């Protein structure tokens, strides 16, 4: 079975040394009274304890047991209820929730690290509180005061949980063609009817009520995505005091059998004239839901990183334990730890040099969201918007790479269930798919985030990073930055006359951006190393990984540049495929 | 559920047009009377029928049922026995077996395509006859006449099956430290005692007897891998006439629970003074076993390709069926097939342009083996030896890529078991691990195959390919070939003073070689296109994929060159990892 212990030293380093978020916290009245570096460290330590001791050790059991659905009732793995109660009691379910409604009000730079730990511990379990937190973000921003007062406190406390009901069997990435109907009931409420699939935590046995956020269309709605509205549809109706009333007309008809995240109930939900309440404006539902989707997409990055971190810890331990081959001994009947083999070191450094850059990046994006939220920093908001698809796609793609590579370190044992490595591969795979496939993310990044403003926000960001370069690979990264900017410019230029070009290269362009951003992350980490503060081992380790990243990972951009710079004019998009 | 239909048109193209193996067959007396192009085509058609109709449709059921072990008896999925009988009746179990002992004597270039079909249909099932075929190769080459006459006919007929018992719990890649003992019984036989793990088809219900090829050490054996001997250890002892006698002292104590290939019985085998017979010379067992291992490693390539081919067929069909987004229609309530999206085309062309090059490569390597075997062509043998680790590692790495990418085309449905795509990912993953991990393959390639003769065989091969270049990317490939040769030379030069360097870059070097070789494959395919022989669609499809490969896949070598050319002097192999 695989173990897990939160990498607290690195987490503190990223928060307090690399990004020095405590300075920002102190400057914001709203945050200054809630959190400082000591409080944050204590929160991380407590989260580390819970995840290491209570959740992570049972992830394999959750995978084995899975969920079942009988007559609309879903049973989750046997220990989930106790673990979930633990989260509620500790206030973890409302960690980044608005204090006005009972949340703890913690900044995203901090709660993102908690997300990472939860994902390392058990992605499937993390989805129950994770979806709730996302639903709260959407309600907080778009619901009216009465709705917020009624629902948010119970969602933050964990008594109730939330979902997002978007997908239908024929409408996934393309929500505009959905068929779920909402008909005005005459009393201000609506009757929701239709079938939604892939609804994470759509039904389960962890909370007293489940609050569904459902996208549906009014009978007279405009065609396509401009006709979608958002509704709050509770499993049990709620009176004005928050007491549970009668069961709403909705049921989970089945749960999916999946490759992984077996502990997560992925439900087919049938709404049959269920009572629902409009959230936000009519026909503006997709925008409201995207508040939640964007929150979830950032959390996806944590899934990729979380699984990769656990995979790394176990591969490292195995490589130190497993004796195969001779690297120092001369005795043919003896063997040395496989970590002595360069190829094993190569695999481990590939994983860790990407993981730690990913953690720096994740804290950075979280910090941008905090700057936008607490200091109304529009530049930070624009950057967070820009980087959301990169966080989602790049971090989950690298997450799968990491888990596959770590599994490889185990040799044959990596393929055997009891070692736990294959579960990490199966579990993390979903993160590349849900909340918008990584292909969708790449298109979003290339077309809606970069091309839409001709690279303005992106160039501003990388120029700032580039001007600050201070580490051992400044020259190399500066050159890559210049090539990146010029490649982007000519790409956007060619995109004006060859519009499909951008869609063809979107995936490679997102990857290229990711590898370049991670180089900046390593530069920032190098700059934050301090012999007065950090141990010799810590500094040595960071410098080794920085060097490995610059020399053995960053060269991946060579091929990506080539792909972007040399797209053939006549690789027709009309080509017939066989 | 995923479907499968063997790509017969491409298989014929590769055999008869690209490599024109029929000309070689005709020149070899031994082959000329057994097989010509028509016979081969008929064999492929029949194999296509069996795999499409009988085996492939039940792969999901086999995955669901798995195998069980109760008191040493292993039960395979319920339809395996019938499928296995079908193979026996058709002579498929002896397809490439020596006719002197009842085999069909087919060349490897042909039987390799049968292997691919079997792997597309069900990798788990393919292992039962696959291991037997490998065991036969080892026996044919190393056993004495009496042993061959006694065992080969029943193995070729499929009445009995074979295994290879190498791994022990503490000895996998490093067989030198194995503990299984062989003690002379005084009558010429040996008593074998020890525990072997990861024994594919170690016990099952498909055949009357199981012939284990077991590596063990005599009490006075030299240390390390120079003290290993090979023994034939039957499950049931066999009298001189081939009748089954008493049960030997060996038992399957359990089967592993794995990520995939659930239908394959991966056994822990306990030998407790089991009667065994020496094969080949004492202490030379590893070399004997490597005859089998090398055969298996080529078959691994077919696993990667087989899974990738099935993944492609299903992703292509899904991309044509699934309606999401608008590429031609303007109606916001309608949607077009997702194959219209450039990113989906990109994914599909990535898979198919690599798959078809892989098939060309696989037939080429099979043909080399045939030239070595039937025409005693030592140059061909040297090339086959050189390319064995590339076939094993590169084709299985690309196999996982392909299955993951094809799964991605399915979006959320790719993660759901009933669609069958996630099974392909789980099943193909093992091929990167067993029969020597791909890291071991890379080290073998770099150190034992390339560095050992300072690149002589490799350079000779690529110069020949390079001189023959005739397709649309000749200039690009020629330039890459020159850079490859010069990069290799300076790498080998630096390896003399910095010996660990070669081990550090082995993985990247193997990948680089693979992508370059696949470019040659596309060049050969382009050259073999003939308007008099091939349909317009076929030619269009090949040209599109060739172009895609040169423009969108081959640029991956840019990064690999960079990694190989710029290895830092001081990235210490002694570095401490955390």
Tab-separated table of C-alpha atoms in Angstrom, chain A residues 7 10 13-14 116 304-305 307-317 339 343-361 394-395 398-399 401-403 405-406 409 515 518 521-522 525 538 540-550 552-553 556, chain B residues 504 571 575-578:
chain	number	residue	atom	x	y	z
A	7	UNK	CA	5.578	17.883	1.941
A	10	UNK	CA	8.245	22.650	0.497
A	13	UNK	CA	8.917	27.419	1.288
A	14	UNK	CA	6.550	28.152	-1.582
A	116	UNK	CA	-3.255	19.229	-2.906
A	304	UNK	CA	-2.575	16.252	-10.925
A	305	UNK	CA	0.002	17.521	-8.464
A	307	UNK	CA	-1.334	12.270	-7.206
A	308	UNK	CA	2.126	13.048	-8.588
A	309	UNK	CA	3.447	13.983	-5.144
A	310	UNK	CA	2.225	10.746	-3.597
A	311	UNK	CA	3.568	8.787	-6.565
A	312	UNK	CA	6.948	10.444	-6.099
A	313	UNK	CA	7.161	9.765	-2.378
A	314	UNK	CA	6.493	6.093	-2.895
A	315	UNK	CA	8.781	5.716	-5.893
A	316	UNK	CA	11.582	7.406	-3.964
A	317	UNK	CA	11.096	5.108	-0.987
A	339	UNK	CA	18.336	4.519	-6.785
A	343	UNK	CA	17.912	5.856	-15.221
A	344	UNK	CA	16.090	5.580	-11.889
A	345	UNK	CA	17.494	8.931	-10.790
A	346	UNK	CA	16.404	10.340	-14.139
A	347	UNK	CA	12.841	9.161	-13.565
A	348	UNK	CA	12.725	10.480	-9.998
A	349	UNK	CA	14.184	13.870	-10.929
A	350	UNK	CA	11.804	14.193	-13.847
A	351	UNK	CA	8.921	13.766	-11.450
A	352	UNK	CA	10.163	15.919	-8.597
A	353	UNK	CA	11.548	18.786	-10.662
A	354	UNK	CA	8.151	19.095	-12.338
A	355	UNK	CA	6.162	18.557	-9.143
A	356	UNK	CA	7.924	21.282	-7.212
A	357	UNK	CA	7.608	23.744	-10.077
A	358	UNK	CA	3.948	22.761	-10.205
A	359	UNK	CA	3.539	23.542	-6.520
A	360	UNK	CA	5.175	26.941	-6.990
A	361	UNK	CA	2.861	27.579	-9.923
A	394	UNK	CA	-0.617	21.194	-17.898
A	395	UNK	CA	-0.700	20.124	-14.269
A	398	UNK	CA	2.214	16.185	-16.013
A	399	UNK	CA	0.347	14.433	-13.185
A	401	UNK	CA	3.263	11.432	-16.645
A	402	UNK	CA	4.496	11.461	-13.061
A	403	UNK	CA	2.265	8.631	-11.885
A	405	UNK	CA	6.864	7.143	-14.374
A	406	UNK	CA	6.673	6.448	-10.644
A	409	UNK	CA	10.200	2.739	-10.964
A	515	UNK	CA	7.265	24.364	-19.572
A	518	UNK	CA	7.807	26.194	-14.818
A	521	UNK	CA	9.094	28.914	-11.143
A	522	UNK	CA	12.500	27.299	-10.714
A	525	UNK	CA	12.706	29.102	-6.126
A	538	UNK	CA	17.081	21.495	1.352
A	540	UNK	CA	21.186	21.110	-2.277
A	541	UNK	CA	17.981	19.353	-3.248
A	542	UNK	CA	16.421	22.476	-4.752
A	543	UNK	CA	19.553	23.319	-6.691
A	544	UNK	CA	19.835	19.807	-8.056
A	545	UNK	CA	16.211	19.826	-9.194
A	546	UNK	CA	16.528	23.321	-10.679
A	547	UNK	CA	19.539	22.209	-12.642
A	548	UNK	CA	17.806	19.036	-13.735
A	549	UNK	CA	14.762	21.007	-14.831
A	550	UNK	CA	16.795	23.472	-16.896
A	552	UNK	CA	16.744	17.732	-18.808
A	553	UNK	CA	13.132	18.959	-18.803
A	556	UNK	CA	11.192	19.701	-24.319
B	504	UNK	CA	21.693	8.775	-18.044
B	571	UNK	CA	24.959	16.439	-13.059
B	575	UNK	CA	23.463	13.333	-6.140
B	576	UNK	CA	21.341	12.772	-3.064
B	577	UNK	CA	17.640	12.748	-3.836
B	578	UNK	CA	14.792	13.802	-1.586
